[in-house]
Amino acid sequence: MNFGYRVSSKNTQTAGDVIVSDFKIATPMILTELVAGDILILTDYERTYKGVVVKKTTFNLGTNIWFDESKN
């Protein structure tokens, strides 16, 4: 699945909540249940990221997922 991620700011604000995480990814809409604490593994052109989901929010145009990188 195509995704984009941002690391420029560790604090990201949405709907009045401040979400602190290492990464935020934006994907097409994901309807699969994904909750805080789930393990997420992503591979881009340079490396593989493994992390723990902090929060997932689905909007009408896509899904945002915040996660902290896990080095284990």
PDB file of C-alpha atoms in Angstrom:
ATOM      1  CA  MET A   1       0.000   0.000   0.000  1.00  0.00           C
ATOM      2  CA  ASN A   2       1.263   3.481  -0.777  1.00  0.00           C
ATOM      3  CA  PHE A   3       1.851   5.700   2.218  1.00  0.00           C
ATOM      4  CA  GLY A   4       3.510   8.963   3.161  1.00  0.00           C
ATOM      5  CA  TYR A   5       5.100   9.808   6.485  1.00  0.00           C
ATOM      6  CA  ARG A   6       6.218  12.939   8.300  1.00  0.00           C
ATOM      7  CA  VAL A   7       8.834  13.400  10.968  1.00  0.00           C
ATOM      8  CA  SER A   8       9.190  17.190  10.984  1.00  0.00           C
ATOM      9  CA  SER A   9       7.164  17.616  14.170  1.00  0.00           C
ATOM     10  CA  LYS A  10       6.804  15.144  16.999  1.00  0.00           C
ATOM     11  CA  ASN A  11       3.633  16.885  18.181  1.00  0.00           C
ATOM     12  CA  THR A  12       0.735  16.644  15.772  1.00  0.00           C
ATOM     13  CA  GLN A  13      -2.623  18.176  16.548  1.00  0.00           C
ATOM     14  CA  THR A  14      -5.983  16.836  15.384  1.00  0.00           C
ATOM     15  CA  ALA A  15      -9.451  17.656  16.693  1.00  0.00           C
ATOM     16  CA  GLY A  16      -8.066  19.283  19.838  1.00  0.00           C
ATOM     17  CA  ASP A  17      -5.940  16.283  20.853  1.00  0.00           C
ATOM     18  CA  VAL A  18      -2.161  16.470  20.871  1.00  0.00           C
ATOM     19  CA  ILE A  19      -0.687  13.209  19.667  1.00  0.00           C
ATOM     20  CA  VAL A  20       2.978  12.613  20.410  1.00  0.00           C
ATOM     21  CA  SER A  21       4.620  10.032  18.173  1.00  0.00           C
ATOM     22  CA  ASP A  22       7.759   9.368  16.132  1.00  0.00           C
ATOM     23  CA  PHE A  23       5.921   9.095  12.796  1.00  0.00           C
ATOM     24  CA  LYS A  24       2.595   9.922  11.198  1.00  0.00           C
ATOM     25  CA  ILE A  25       1.612   8.106   8.028  1.00  0.00           C
ATOM     26  CA  ALA A  26      -1.202   8.995   5.655  1.00  0.00           C
ATOM     27  CA  THR A  27      -2.755   6.135   3.677  1.00  0.00           C
ATOM     28  CA  PRO A  28      -5.823   5.476   1.586  1.00  0.00           C
ATOM     29  CA  MET A  29      -8.817   4.544   3.737  1.00  0.00           C
ATOM     30  CA  ILE A  30      -8.144   1.527   6.011  1.00  0.00           C
ATOM     31  CA  LEU A  31     -11.246  -0.123   7.444  1.00  0.00           C
ATOM     32  CA  THR A  32      -9.315  -2.863   9.276  1.00  0.00           C
ATOM     33  CA  GLU A  33      -9.470  -2.522  13.050  1.00  0.00           C
ATOM     34  CA  LEU A  34      -6.191  -1.018  14.254  1.00  0.00           C
ATOM     35  CA  VAL A  35      -5.871   0.066  17.881  1.00  0.00           C
ATOM     36  CA  ALA A  36      -3.203   1.644  20.055  1.00  0.00           C
ATOM     37  CA  GLY A  37      -0.575  -0.909  20.984  1.00  0.00           C
ATOM     38  CA  ASP A  38      -0.766  -2.906  17.719  1.00  0.00           C
ATOM     39  CA  ILE A  39       2.544  -3.637  15.966  1.00  0.00           C
ATOM     40  CA  LEU A  40       2.999  -2.026  12.541  1.00  0.00           C
ATOM     41  CA  ILE A  41       5.691  -3.023  10.018  1.00  0.00           C
ATOM     42  CA  LEU A  42       6.276  -0.712   7.022  1.00  0.00           C
ATOM     43  CA  THR A  43       8.848  -0.975   4.252  1.00  0.00           C
ATOM     44  CA  ASP A  44       9.850   1.939   2.035  1.00  0.00           C
ATOM     45  CA  TYR A  45      12.600   2.165  -0.599  1.00  0.00           C
ATOM     46  CA  GLU A  46      15.381   2.496   1.983  1.00  0.00           C
ATOM     47  CA  ARG A  47      14.449   0.547   5.121  1.00  0.00           C
ATOM     48  CA  THR A  48      11.840  -1.282   7.155  1.00  0.00           C
ATOM     49  CA  TYR A  49      10.136   0.435  10.085  1.00  0.00           C
ATOM     50  CA  LYS A  50       8.676  -1.500  13.002  1.00  0.00           C
ATOM     51  CA  GLY A  51       6.561   0.406  15.459  1.00  0.00           C
ATOM     52  CA  VAL A  52       3.730   0.496  17.947  1.00  0.00           C
ATOM     53  CA  VAL A  53       0.512   2.248  16.940  1.00  0.00           C
ATOM     54  CA  VAL A  54      -0.317   5.312  19.039  1.00  0.00           C
ATOM     55  CA  LYS A  55      -3.562   6.310  17.285  1.00  0.00           C
ATOM     56  CA  LYS A  56      -5.497   5.722  14.054  1.00  0.00           C
ATOM     57  CA  THR A  57      -8.055   8.141  12.623  1.00  0.00           C
ATOM     58  CA  THR A  58     -10.061   7.441   9.464  1.00  0.00           C
ATOM     59  CA  PHE A  59     -11.578  10.314   7.507  1.00  0.00           C
ATOM     60  CA  ASN A  60     -13.605  10.312   4.277  1.00  0.00           C
ATOM     61  CA  LEU A  61     -10.446  10.621   2.136  1.00  0.00           C
ATOM     62  CA  GLY A  62      -8.040   8.354   3.985  1.00  0.00           C
ATOM     63  CA  THR A  63      -6.508   7.204   7.241  1.00  0.00           C
ATOM     64  CA  ASN A  64      -3.831   8.772   9.435  1.00  0.00           C
ATOM     65  CA  ILE A  65      -1.798   6.484  11.687  1.00  0.00           C
ATOM     66  CA  TRP A  66       0.593   7.718  14.359  1.00  0.00           C
ATOM     67  CA  PHE A  67       3.228   5.281  15.624  1.00  0.00           C
ATOM     68  CA  ASP A  68       6.396   5.117  17.719  1.00  0.00           C
ATOM     69  CA  GLU A  69       9.358   3.291  16.244  1.00  0.00           C
ATOM     70  CA  SER A  70      10.385   0.121  18.058  1.00  0.00           C
ATOM     71  CA  LYS A  71      14.033  -0.912  17.787  1.00  0.00           C
ATOM     72  CA  ASN A  72      13.334  -4.464  19.067  1.00  0.00           C
TER      73      ASN A  72
END
